[in-house]
Structures are given as structure tokens and as C-alpha cells.
Coordinates of C-alpha atoms in Angstrom, one line a residue:
Chain A
M1 CA -16.5 7.9 20.7
G2 CA -13.9 9.5 23.0
A3 CA -10.7 8.1 24.3
L4 CA -10.6 5.0 26.5
T5 CA -9.5 6.6 29.8
F6 CA -7.9 5.1 32.8
T7 CA -8.0 7.6 35.7
L8 CA -5.7 6.9 38.6
K9 CA -7.5 6.4 41.9
A10 CA -4.5 6.6 44.2
P11 CA -0.7 6.6 43.5
P12 CA 0.6 3.0 43.5
T13 CA 3.0 1.9 46.3
V14 CA 4.6 -0.9 44.3
R15 CA 5.9 -1.2 40.7
V16 CA 3.2 -1.9 38.2
D17 CA 3.6 -3.4 34.7
L18 CA 1.2 -1.5 32.5
S19 CA 2.2 -3.3 29.2
P20 CA -1.3 -4.9 28.9
L21 CA -2.8 -1.4 28.4
T22 CA -2.2 -1.0 24.6
P23 CA -4.7 -0.3 21.9
E24 CA -4.1 -3.7 20.3
K25 CA -4.5 -5.7 23.5
L26 CA -7.6 -3.8 24.6
A27 CA -9.5 -3.7 21.3
G28 CA -13.0 -5.1 21.6
L29 CA -12.9 -5.5 25.4
K30 CA -16.0 -4.3 27.4
P31 CA -15.5 -1.8 30.3
R32 CA -16.3 -4.5 32.9
D33 CA -13.7 -6.9 31.4
L34 CA -11.2 -4.0 31.3
S35 CA -11.6 -3.5 35.0
K36 CA -10.9 -7.2 35.7
L37 CA -7.7 -7.3 33.7
P38 CA -4.9 -8.5 35.9
L39 CA -1.8 -6.4 36.2
V40 CA 1.5 -7.7 37.4
A41 CA 2.4 -5.6 40.4
G42 CA 4.5 -6.2 43.5
R43 CA 4.1 -9.5 45.2
D44 CA 0.4 -10.1 44.8
G45 CA -0.6 -8.2 41.7
F46 CA -4.0 -6.6 41.2
T47 CA -6.5 -5.7 38.6
V48 CA -7.0 -2.6 36.4
G49 CA -10.1 -1.7 38.5
D50 CA -8.0 -1.6 41.7
L51 CA -5.9 1.1 40.3
F52 CA -8.0 3.0 37.8
T53 CA -11.5 4.2 37.2
V54 CA -12.2 3.1 33.6
R55 CA -14.2 5.3 31.2
A56 CA -15.2 3.5 28.1
G57 CA -14.0 4.7 24.8
D58 CA -12.2 3.9 21.6
A59 CA -9.3 1.6 22.5
G60 CA -7.3 3.1 19.6
T61 CA -6.9 6.2 21.7
I62 CA -5.9 5.5 25.3
V63 CA -5.5 8.1 28.0
I64 CA -3.8 7.2 31.3
D65 CA -4.8 10.1 33.5
G66 CA -2.3 10.3 36.3
G67 CA 1.1 8.9 36.1
S68 CA 3.7 7.5 38.4
G69 CA 7.4 6.7 38.3
L70 CA 6.3 3.2 39.4
F71 CA 4.4 2.5 36.1
D72 CA 6.7 0.3 34.0
S73 CA 6.5 -0.8 30.4
V74 CA 3.8 1.7 29.4
G75 CA 3.1 1.2 25.7
A76 CA 5.7 -1.5 25.5
E77 CA 5.4 -3.5 22.2
M78 CA 2.5 -1.5 21.0
G79 CA 1.9 -1.6 17.3
G80 CA -0.5 1.2 16.6
G81 CA -2.9 3.7 18.0
T82 CA -2.2 6.3 20.6
I83 CA -1.4 6.3 24.3
R84 CA -1.3 9.6 26.2
V85 CA -0.1 9.6 29.8
T86 CA -0.6 12.7 32.0
G87 CA 2.2 12.3 34.5
D88 CA 5.4 10.4 34.9
V89 CA 6.2 6.8 33.8
G90 CA 8.7 4.3 35.0
A91 CA 11.1 2.0 33.2
R92 CA 10.8 0.6 29.6
A93 CA 8.1 2.9 28.4
G94 CA 7.6 2.2 24.7
A95 CA 10.2 -0.5 24.7
G96 CA 9.9 -2.7 21.6
M97 CA 7.2 -0.4 20.2
R98 CA 6.4 -1.1 16.6
G99 CA 4.1 1.8 15.6
G100 CA 1.7 4.3 16.8
R101 CA 2.2 7.2 19.2
L102 CA 3.1 7.3 22.9
H103 CA 2.9 10.7 24.5
I104 CA 4.1 11.2 28.0
E105 CA 3.3 14.5 29.7
G106 CA 5.9 14.1 32.4
S107 CA 9.2 12.3 32.8
A108 CA 10.2 8.8 31.9
G109 CA 12.5 6.2 33.5
P110 CA 15.4 4.2 32.1
W111 CA 15.1 2.2 28.8
L112 CA 12.5 4.5 27.4
A113 CA 12.0 3.5 23.7
A114 CA 14.5 0.7 24.1
G115 CA 14.4 -1.3 20.8
L116 CA 11.8 1.0 19.3
T117 CA 11.4 0.1 15.6
E118 CA 8.6 2.4 14.4
G119 CA 6.2 5.0 15.6
R120 CA 6.8 8.1 17.7
I121 CA 7.4 8.6 21.4
S122 CA 7.4 12.0 23.0
V123 CA 8.3 12.9 26.6
T124 CA 7.8 16.5 27.8
G125 CA 10.0 16.1 30.9
D126 CA 13.3 14.3 31.4
A127 CA 14.2 10.7 30.8
G128 CA 16.4 8.1 32.5
E129 CA 19.4 6.2 31.3
R130 CA 19.8 4.3 28.1
V131 CA 16.8 5.7 26.4
G132 CA 16.5 4.4 22.8
G133 CA 19.0 1.8 23.9
A134 CA 19.1 -2.0 24.0
L135 CA 17.4 -3.9 26.7
P136 CA 19.7 -6.1 28.7
G137 CA 20.7 -9.1 26.6
R138 CA 19.6 -7.5 23.4
M139 CA 22.1 -6.7 20.6
A140 CA 20.2 -3.8 19.1
G141 CA 18.9 -0.6 20.5
M142 CA 16.3 1.7 18.8
A143 CA 16.0 0.6 15.2
G144 CA 13.6 3.2 13.8
G145 CA 11.0 5.7 14.8
I146 CA 11.3 9.0 16.5
L147 CA 11.9 9.8 20.2
T148 CA 11.7 13.3 21.5
I149 CA 12.5 14.4 25.0
G150 CA 11.7 18.0 26.1
G151 CA 14.2 17.9 29.0
T152 CA 17.3 15.9 29.6
A153 CA 18.0 12.3 28.7
G154 CA 20.1 10.3 31.1
P155 CA 23.4 8.6 30.5
R156 CA 24.1 6.4 27.5
C157 CA 21.2 7.8 25.5
G158 CA 20.9 5.8 22.2
D159 CA 23.1 2.9 23.4
R160 CA 23.5 0.4 20.5
M161 CA 21.0 2.5 18.5
R162 CA 20.9 1.5 14.8
R163 CA 18.3 3.7 13.1
G164 CA 15.9 6.5 13.8
L165 CA 16.0 9.9 15.5
I166 CA 16.3 11.0 19.1
V167 CA 15.8 14.7 19.9
A168 CA 16.5 15.8 23.4
G169 CA 17.0 19.1 25.2
A170 CA 20.3 17.7 26.5
C171 CA 21.9 14.3 27.0
G172 CA 23.8 12.9 29.9
H173 CA 27.3 11.4 29.7
E174 CA 28.2 8.8 27.0
A175 CA 25.4 9.6 24.7
G176 CA 25.5 7.4 21.5
S177 CA 27.6 4.8 23.2
R178 CA 28.2 1.7 21.0
M179 CA 25.9 3.3 18.4
V180 CA 25.6 1.4 15.1
A181 CA 23.7 4.2 13.2
G182 CA 21.0 6.7 13.5
T183 CA 20.8 10.3 14.6
I184 CA 20.8 12.0 18.0
L185 CA 20.1 15.7 18.2
A186 CA 20.6 17.5 21.5
G187 CA 21.1 21.0 22.7
R188 CA 24.1 19.8 24.8
L189 CA 26.0 16.5 25.1
G190 CA 27.5 15.2 28.3
P191 CA 31.1 14.0 28.7
D192 CA 32.4 11.1 26.7
A193 CA 29.8 11.3 24.0
G194 CA 30.0 8.7 21.3
V195 CA 32.1 6.2 23.2
L196 CA 32.7 3.1 21.0
M197 CA 30.2 4.3 18.4
K198 CA 30.7 2.6 15.0
R199 CA 28.5 4.8 12.8
G200 CA 25.8 7.3 13.4
T201 CA 25.5 11.0 14.0
L202 CA 25.4 13.1 17.2
I203 CA 24.5 16.7 16.7
A204 CA 24.7 19.3 19.4
G205 CA 25.1 22.9 20.2
R206 CA 28.0 22.0 22.5
L207 CA 29.8 19.3 24.3
D208 CA 30.5 19.2 28.1
G209 CA 34.2 18.7 28.6
P210 CA 37.0 18.2 26.1
P211 CA 36.3 16.3 22.8
P212 CA 36.7 12.6 23.4
P213 CA 40.3 11.5 22.8
T214 CA 39.3 8.8 20.3
F215 CA 37.5 11.3 18.0
V216 CA 39.5 13.2 15.4
S217 CA 38.6 16.7 14.2
C218 CA 37.8 17.0 10.5
G219 CA 37.4 20.7 10.6
E220 CA 34.4 23.0 10.1
H221 CA 31.8 22.5 7.3
D222 CA 28.5 23.5 6.0
L223 CA 26.7 20.2 5.4
Q224 CA 23.8 20.1 3.0
V225 CA 22.1 17.5 5.1
L226 CA 21.7 19.8 8.1
P227 CA 19.1 22.2 6.7
M228 CA 17.1 19.2 5.6
L229 CA 17.3 17.8 9.1
A230 CA 16.4 21.1 10.6
A231 CA 13.3 21.3 8.4
W232 CA 12.2 17.9 9.5
V233 CA 12.7 18.6 13.2
A234 CA 10.7 21.8 12.7
T235 CA 7.7 19.6 11.6
L236 CA 7.8 17.5 14.8
G237 CA 5.9 20.2 16.7
L238 CA 8.3 20.3 19.7
A239 CA 7.8 23.1 22.2
N240 CA 11.4 24.0 22.5
P241 CA 13.5 21.9 20.0
P242 CA 17.3 22.1 20.1
A243 CA 18.7 24.1 17.1
V244 CA 20.2 22.2 14.3
P245 CA 23.5 24.1 13.6
R246 CA 24.1 25.1 10.0
R247 CA 27.9 25.2 10.3
V248 CA 29.6 22.5 12.3
T249 CA 32.9 21.1 13.5
R250 CA 33.0 17.5 12.5
L251 CA 34.6 15.0 14.9
Q252 CA 35.0 11.6 13.4
G253 CA 35.1 8.5 15.5
D254 CA 35.1 6.5 17.6
M255 CA 38.5 5.5 16.3
A256 CA 38.7 2.8 19.0
A257 CA 35.8 1.2 17.1
L258 CA 34.8 1.3 13.4
G259 CA 35.3 5.0 13.3
Q260 CA 32.6 5.9 10.8
G261 CA 30.5 7.8 13.3
E262 CA 30.5 11.6 13.9
I263 CA 29.9 14.3 16.4
L264 CA 28.8 17.5 14.8
L265 CA 29.2 20.5 17.1
S266 CA 28.0 24.0 16.3
A267 CA 31.0 25.9 14.9
Chain B
M1 CA -2.8 23.3 -48.8
P2 CA -4.7 22.0 -45.7
K3 CA -8.3 23.2 -45.3
L4 CA -7.9 23.7 -41.5
K5 CA -6.2 26.9 -40.7
V6 CA -5.1 28.7 -37.5
N7 CA -4.2 32.4 -38.0
G8 CA -3.7 31.7 -41.7
I9 CA -1.3 28.8 -41.0
G10 CA -2.4 25.5 -42.5
I11 CA -2.9 22.6 -40.1
D12 CA -2.6 19.1 -41.5
E13 CA -5.3 16.5 -41.2
G14 CA -2.7 14.1 -39.8
F15 CA -1.7 12.9 -36.4
A16 CA 1.4 12.4 -34.4
E17 CA 2.0 8.8 -33.4
A18 CA 3.5 8.2 -29.9
F19 CA 4.7 5.2 -27.9
D20 CA 4.4 3.8 -24.4
M21 CA 7.5 4.6 -22.4
A22 CA 8.7 4.2 -18.9
A23 CA 9.9 7.4 -17.2
T24 CA 11.8 8.5 -14.2
G25 CA 13.1 11.8 -12.9
V26 CA 15.4 13.6 -10.6
V27 CA 15.6 16.9 -8.9
I28 CA 19.1 18.4 -9.1
T29 CA 19.9 21.3 -6.7
A30 CA 23.1 23.4 -6.4
D31 CA 24.4 26.5 -4.7
T32 CA 23.2 28.5 -7.7
I33 CA 20.6 27.9 -10.4
E34 CA 23.4 28.2 -13.0
W35 CA 25.2 25.2 -11.5
A36 CA 22.0 23.2 -11.3
R37 CA 21.5 23.9 -15.0
V38 CA 25.0 22.9 -15.8
A39 CA 24.6 19.5 -14.2
A40 CA 21.2 19.0 -15.9
F41 CA 22.5 20.0 -19.3
S42 CA 25.4 17.6 -18.9
M43 CA 23.2 14.7 -18.0
T44 CA 20.6 15.3 -20.6
G45 CA 22.9 16.4 -23.4
F46 CA 23.4 13.0 -25.1
A47 CA 19.9 11.9 -24.4
T48 CA 18.0 13.1 -27.5
S49 CA 16.7 9.8 -28.9
V50 CA 16.3 6.3 -27.7
I51 CA 17.6 5.2 -31.1
A52 CA 21.3 5.6 -30.0
C53 CA 21.3 7.3 -26.6
G54 CA 19.5 4.6 -24.7
C55 CA 17.0 7.1 -23.3
E56 CA 15.5 10.6 -23.9
A57 CA 15.9 13.2 -21.2
G58 CA 15.5 16.9 -20.7
I59 CA 14.9 19.6 -18.2
E60 CA 11.2 19.7 -17.3
R61 CA 11.4 23.0 -15.4
E62 CA 13.4 25.1 -12.9
L63 CA 12.5 25.0 -9.3
S64 CA 12.7 27.8 -6.8
P65 CA 14.4 27.1 -3.4
D66 CA 11.1 26.6 -1.7
E67 CA 10.2 23.8 -4.1
T68 CA 13.3 21.7 -3.6
P69 CA 14.1 19.2 -0.7
D70 CA 17.2 21.1 0.4
G71 CA 16.0 24.6 0.0
R72 CA 18.4 25.5 -2.8
P73 CA 17.6 26.4 -6.4
G74 CA 17.2 23.4 -8.7
V75 CA 15.9 21.8 -11.9
R76 CA 13.7 18.8 -12.5
V77 CA 15.0 16.4 -15.1
L78 CA 12.7 13.7 -16.7
L79 CA 14.2 10.7 -18.4
F80 CA 12.3 8.3 -20.7
G81 CA 13.2 4.8 -21.7
F82 CA 11.6 1.6 -22.9
S83 CA 11.5 0.0 -19.4
P84 CA 11.9 0.9 -15.8
Q85 CA 15.1 -1.2 -15.8
I86 CA 16.6 0.9 -18.7
C87 CA 15.6 4.0 -16.8
E88 CA 17.4 2.8 -13.7
T89 CA 20.6 2.0 -15.7
Q90 CA 20.5 5.3 -17.5
I91 CA 19.7 7.5 -14.5
V92 CA 22.4 6.0 -12.4
T93 CA 25.0 6.3 -15.1
R94 CA 24.1 9.8 -16.0
V95 CA 23.8 11.1 -12.4
G96 CA 27.0 9.4 -11.6
Q97 CA 29.0 11.0 -14.4
C98 CA 27.3 14.4 -14.7
V99 CA 25.7 15.3 -11.3
L100 CA 28.0 13.6 -8.8
T101 CA 30.9 15.2 -10.6
C102 CA 29.3 18.7 -10.8
A103 CA 30.4 21.3 -8.2
G104 CA 28.0 21.7 -5.3
T105 CA 25.1 19.6 -6.5
A106 CA 22.7 17.3 -4.7
C107 CA 20.2 14.9 -6.3
F108 CA 16.8 13.8 -5.2
A109 CA 13.9 11.8 -6.5
G110 CA 12.0 13.6 -9.2
L111 CA 8.8 11.7 -9.3
P112 CA 6.5 11.4 -6.2
D113 CA 5.8 7.6 -6.6
G114 CA 6.0 4.6 -8.8
T115 CA 8.4 1.6 -8.8
P116 CA 11.4 2.5 -6.6
I117 CA 14.6 2.4 -8.7
K118 CA 18.2 2.8 -7.4
L119 CA 19.8 6.2 -7.3
G120 CA 22.0 6.7 -4.3
A121 CA 21.6 3.0 -3.6
S122 CA 24.2 2.5 -6.4
L123 CA 26.1 5.8 -6.3
R124 CA 26.9 5.5 -2.6
Y125 CA 29.7 3.0 -3.4
F126 CA 31.7 5.9 -4.7
G127 CA 32.2 6.7 -1.0
D128 CA 34.4 3.7 -0.6
G129 CA 33.1 3.0 2.9
H130 CA 33.0 6.6 4.1
Q131 CA 29.4 7.2 2.8
I132 CA 26.8 7.8 5.5
A133 CA 23.1 7.0 5.2
K134 CA 20.6 9.4 6.8
Q135 CA 16.9 8.9 7.1
I136 CA 15.0 12.2 7.1
A137 CA 11.2 12.4 7.3
G138 CA 10.9 8.8 6.1
R139 CA 13.2 9.1 3.1
R140 CA 16.7 7.8 2.9
Y141 CA 19.6 9.8 1.7
W142 CA 23.3 9.2 1.2
R143 CA 26.1 11.6 2.1
V144 CA 29.0 10.7 -0.1
P145 CA 32.2 12.5 0.7
V146 CA 33.6 14.4 -2.3
M147 CA 36.3 17.0 -2.7
D148 CA 34.0 20.0 -2.2
G149 CA 32.2 18.5 0.8
E150 CA 29.4 16.0 0.5
F151 CA 27.3 14.8 -2.4
L152 CA 23.8 14.3 -1.0
V153 CA 21.8 11.9 -3.0
E154 CA 18.5 10.2 -2.3
H155 CA 18.5 6.4 -2.0
H156 CA 15.7 5.8 -4.5
T157 CA 13.9 7.6 -7.2
F158 CA 10.8 6.2 -8.9
A159 CA 9.9 4.9 -12.3
V160 CA 6.5 4.9 -13.8
E161 CA 5.1 3.0 -16.8
G162 CA 2.4 4.5 -19.0
A163 CA 4.4 7.6 -20.0
V164 CA 4.2 8.7 -23.6
G165 CA 7.1 9.3 -25.9
G166 CA 7.2 10.7 -29.5
G167 CA 4.5 13.4 -29.6
N168 CA 5.7 15.8 -32.3
L169 CA 5.0 18.8 -34.5
L170 CA 6.6 19.8 -37.8
F171 CA 6.9 23.4 -38.9
L172 CA 7.1 24.0 -42.6
A173 CA 8.3 27.4 -43.6
T174 CA 9.6 29.5 -46.5
S175 CA 13.0 29.9 -45.0
R176 CA 15.3 28.3 -42.4
A177 CA 15.0 31.5 -40.2
A178 CA 11.3 31.3 -40.4
A179 CA 11.2 27.6 -39.4
R180 CA 13.6 28.3 -36.5
A181 CA 11.5 31.2 -35.3
A182 CA 8.3 29.1 -35.3
A183 CA 10.1 26.2 -33.5
E184 CA 11.5 28.6 -30.9
A185 CA 8.1 30.1 -30.2
A186 CA 6.6 26.6 -29.9
V187 CA 9.3 25.3 -27.5
A188 CA 9.0 28.4 -25.3
A189 CA 5.3 27.8 -25.0
M190 CA 5.8 24.0 -24.3
R191 CA 8.3 24.7 -21.6
D192 CA 5.5 26.1 -19.5
V193 CA 3.5 22.8 -19.7
P194 CA 4.2 20.5 -16.7
D195 CA 5.5 17.0 -17.0
V196 CA 6.9 17.2 -20.6
I197 CA 10.4 17.5 -22.1
M198 CA 11.6 18.2 -25.6
P199 CA 14.7 16.1 -25.7
F200 CA 16.5 17.4 -28.8
P201 CA 19.0 20.2 -28.8
G202 CA 17.1 23.4 -27.9
G203 CA 14.0 21.3 -28.0
V204 CA 14.2 21.2 -31.8
V205 CA 15.2 18.5 -34.2
R206 CA 16.2 19.1 -37.9
S207 CA 17.0 15.6 -38.9
G208 CA 13.6 14.0 -38.9
S209 CA 13.9 10.3 -39.7
K210 CA 12.0 7.6 -41.4
V211 CA 12.2 3.9 -40.5
G212 CA 14.7 1.9 -42.4
S213 CA 17.3 2.7 -45.1
K214 CA 18.8 1.5 -48.3
Y215 CA 21.8 0.5 -46.3
K216 CA 21.9 -2.7 -44.3
G217 CA 22.2 -2.2 -40.6
Q218 CA 20.9 1.4 -40.7
P219 CA 17.6 1.3 -38.6
A220 CA 16.6 4.9 -39.5
S221 CA 17.5 7.4 -42.2
T222 CA 16.7 10.9 -43.3
N223 CA 13.0 11.7 -43.8
D224 CA 13.5 12.5 -47.5
A225 CA 9.8 13.4 -48.0
Y226 CA 10.4 16.5 -45.8
C227 CA 13.9 17.4 -47.1
P228 CA 13.5 20.6 -49.0
T229 CA 16.6 20.1 -51.2
L230 CA 15.0 16.9 -52.5
K231 CA 11.5 18.1 -53.1
G232 CA 11.8 17.8 -56.9
G233 CA 13.5 14.4 -56.9
V234 CA 11.5 12.3 -54.3
K235 CA 7.9 11.7 -53.4
S236 CA 7.9 15.0 -51.4
A237 CA 5.5 16.1 -48.7
L238 CA 6.5 19.7 -49.3
D239 CA 4.9 22.5 -51.4
P240 CA 7.2 24.3 -53.8
E241 CA 7.5 27.3 -51.5
I242 CA 8.8 25.4 -48.5
E243 CA 12.5 25.8 -47.9
A244 CA 13.0 24.5 -44.3
V245 CA 11.2 22.1 -41.9
L246 CA 11.9 21.8 -38.2
E247 CA 10.4 19.3 -35.8
I248 CA 9.7 19.3 -32.1
V249 CA 9.5 15.9 -30.3
I250 CA 7.7 15.8 -27.0
D251 CA 7.9 13.1 -24.2
G252 CA 5.5 13.4 -21.3
L253 CA 4.4 11.6 -18.2
S254 CA 0.8 11.3 -19.6
F255 CA -1.1 11.5 -22.9
A256 CA -2.8 14.6 -21.6
A257 CA 0.5 16.3 -20.8
V258 CA 1.9 15.6 -24.3
Q259 CA -1.3 16.8 -25.9
E260 CA -1.3 20.0 -23.9
A261 CA 2.3 20.7 -24.9
M262 CA 1.4 20.1 -28.6
R263 CA -1.6 22.4 -28.3
A264 CA 0.5 25.1 -26.7
G265 CA 3.3 24.8 -29.3
L266 CA 0.9 24.7 -32.2
H267 CA -0.9 27.9 -31.2
A268 CA 2.3 29.7 -30.2
A269 CA 3.8 29.1 -33.6
A270 CA 0.7 29.8 -35.5
A271 CA 0.4 33.1 -33.7
L272 CA 3.4 34.3 -35.6
G273 CA 1.2 34.5 -38.7
R274 CA 1.9 34.0 -42.4
E275 CA 4.1 37.1 -42.6
S276 CA 6.7 35.2 -40.5
G277 CA 7.2 32.7 -43.3
L278 CA 5.5 29.8 -41.5
R279 CA 3.1 28.0 -43.8
R280 CA 2.0 24.7 -42.5
I281 CA 2.1 22.6 -39.3
A282 CA 2.2 18.9 -39.7
A283 CA 2.8 15.8 -37.5
G284 CA 4.9 12.7 -38.0
N285 CA 3.5 9.2 -37.8
Y286 CA 4.2 5.6 -39.1
G287 CA 0.8 4.9 -40.5
G288 CA -0.6 4.5 -37.0
K289 CA 0.4 0.9 -36.6
L290 CA 3.5 1.2 -34.4
G291 CA 2.4 3.5 -31.6
R292 CA -0.7 3.3 -29.4
H293 CA -1.1 7.0 -28.9
H294 CA -2.4 9.2 -31.8
F295 CA -2.5 13.0 -31.4
H296 CA -4.7 14.4 -34.1
L297 CA -3.8 17.9 -35.0
K298 CA -7.5 18.8 -35.6
D299 CA -8.1 18.1 -31.9
L300 CA -5.6 20.7 -30.9
V301 CA -7.1 23.6 -32.9

């Protein structure tokens, strides 16, 4: 059986919550029932059939053919299976995801992968702010899993992150803010990276602007862990992954917080 | 003289008696293979016999850079003890004193699965709060700051039960040089067999023991039946022409691995022929009542 496919009829004009369309929630449903599923959208809401043409298939593999920046919570809370979106998604894609694979062939909005605990999310384009971060009111950001972004992640990437890996072509300002642990690898980091980070590792080819004033230089090093990380990143199948530097300048901080975090910059 | 012969060397009817053991392992890497060996020799040096060392350990094989987790040359060490708990205590103590301390090394799990036992999970505390955990490809590692950079150590290694300890071969020869040559040839052949170690110095033991002693509190004592200087005075197992006996003890992850090592060692030694001075190959046992595993020499021919 092929993938369960939702083909977009016409671009939406209001924000639509697509969190009902996950492999777990759709397992066992007939195509007719699928079309009647209500979606929270705008003031009135509508059904899946109003937005998409449904082609029956294995609910373990979902394809959303045609994206929109107004599609929120795509794959949120999903626990397994695969969702592939051809096009953009809006806010909170993969938020609270517990397993499986979410592949977005386009760009994503803010809070992508917020609170992700396991599984893998990949975005070929750019992403909004606080990806891998903590949803408002939550203490913890991403706590496991892998998030890869082909383009640029917005500000505060990995906010309050505590475990897992984020790989991005570049990060906006304040990447790794309030980070508790975990690893962010980027080709380039925006200004004020690592602000208030307790532990965790930011790795980049370079940093925009001066080193943050509350980070202290620990000199240049060849760290044994970096080739291992490079080997792992190479297995992720990314089109154009940022290089993991072999020799790095180690900046320790944020000394205004616990100070056990680090920014490793290509030396 | 035994009836069974390989290349003119007598092969005893007897069998080696071996025991169930638990096992664990680590992979030690370093900037050069020499330094990886140094660390492994240190940690496996005083690990010849469970009688007084707490465990038996040795280098299983050397690993090329493409076989190790961090792409550096390394060695795989196997460690055998009576339980997974003992293996954990021993591996943590030994890696902590002999690998953590050794210039440029890193240490990883040396078995693919089994019961997880602590490795970096204990050693990380050496970092005094500066240690950093990193998850890479689903496995957890600790980066412990040390004076030459960082000691990278995996959080867990694994222990398995159902390993086999105490496979052995005895080489009876007309001179000490001949016994040594036979043992060297056998050890060299056994080192090519996967999943086994020969825990004694150079893989060879000259002080074979029997259970008990005339002295109170001495659990084991010299195996007088195989001591050539006593062959007239005790109930000796030696023919008059035998002047030296050396033994090889083999621990392995499985019965098959130990048996394969014994087969390889027996044939490599026998290949030296009678002109080398080797006369007989025997095996040690305790009457078959103590150990579950019996390796009959006739099955190896």
C-alpha cells in the first residue's frame, strides 16, 4: 500500500491546525471518515475534505502534498511513522514529537521541534524563531531527537534545549539561549550566541560579531569528540551539512549563568 | 605415551575443564597504537587469575583506525569475572587507574550488547563538575577534562553471562626452551582467534596449580604432578624425559571460541614436531565435577 496522501485543493486563507493528521491518530480510519475529520481553523473551522483530496494509503506514511505557512502544528505530538510535507509549514511543526520522522520540503515557522523528545525532523528550507525551544509556559525545550535545517534557523534556536542535536546551515541571534544541554551545529552563529546557557555545546564555523562578553576563551584545541560528531553528522544524509571543525577555539560560558556550556569555533 | 598423535606429538585422552564466567570488554584508542597498547598492558597486567586478581583480562586484538569509534588505532580488551557486578567493579577501577591516566587515550564499550554496566558513568566524577556528556548516534559519552585535553569515555559498556573461563593446554617438553617454543607458537596462533584472551604473562603460565594445599588458608598450590624436579618423588604425570611443562589458559566469550583457540594452539605447537623437543600435549581438569565445560583434546585433532 502506498502513502496516505492529502493533496491541497487550494491554499488556505486562515491558520489551520493540522495536528490531527498524524500516523497514530489516523490509523484504521477509512478514507470517507478521513475526509470528515474536523480541523480547527479560523473562526468556523472545516473538515479535511474541504482542504485536501484524500488518497487512501498506509497511515504509517503520510504525505501532505502542498504546504502553507498557515499550516500549524504539523506532526505535533506524533509518536511514530513518517510525515512528509511538500511545501512550507507554519508554527509548532513537530512540537512535542515523541518519535518517527517529519520531513518538510520547504520552510517552517517558529517553535519547530519545540519540546521534541525523540525522532527526527528535517527541514530543507529555513525555520522561524525558537526552533527546538520551549513552548510558552514550558520549562524544557527539545529533550532528544535530531532536528536538521538546510537553511537558516531564526533567533533563539535551541532556547532551553536540554538534549539532542540541531544542525542548521546558520542560526540567527541568541542561538542556544538558556540552553541546559545538547548540541547545536551550524555553519554560522548570529550575535549573542549562548546567552545564559548553563551547559551544552554550540559548534560553528564562525560567529557574527564579537565573542559574547560573558564567555571566556579557553584557547585552541583538537577535541577527540569532534571527529566522532562529524562521522555521525555525515550519516544523516544532509544535502549540504555544515562542517564540523577539527580544531576549535573553545569559549566557555555563559559565566552569567552556570558557565559549563561552550561555543566551539573553527580555529 | 598417548596413542593419539599429531605430527608425532602425543595428545592426551584427557580434557580441559572450564567454568561459566561473566565477561565485559572495552576498546581503548590512542594517538598511536603503541600508547593504546601501553594502556591495555597496564590495565590487564595484574589480571592473570581470578584467584587473587579479582578478574582475568587481556588484549583480544588490535584494531585499525577504521574499526574504532573515534578513528584512531586501538586495542580491544576483554575482562572475565565471576559476575557482571564483579566485572563492573574491575573494569571501572582498571580503566580509571590505567586508561584515564594514560596519555592521549579514549575508552569505549568493547561488547556490542548485554547488560549495561557503568564505565564513564562512574569515571565522569573525576571531572569534578567540569565533565560534559555528549550523545552521539544514540550512545552517550563523557568528556572529562584532563591535563592533555579531554578523556573521552563511553557512559556504559556491556557485560554478558555465559562466557567460558579456564580452557587450557599443557605442553610437555624435553627442555625449558622447547616448552617455551611450543607455548609461543600456540599463543601466536590463538591470538588470531576472535573473542578469546590468554590472561597470563605472554599468554603462558608456568605455575600450574592444584586445588588445596598442606597449609591452612592456602586455596591453591603448585601442581606437583607436573613439576619436573619432583617427578621421582611424587605421583608424577611426567615421563622421565620431560624436563619442563608450560600451560596456556584461555578465556573466551563462548565455548566455541575457546575450543577454536585450543584447536589452533594445539596444531601450531604440534607442527613444531618431535625434533623441537615437544613430546606431549595435555589438558588440566579437576575430575570434571567443578566446571560445566569440558574440552576433550581428541575433539581438537
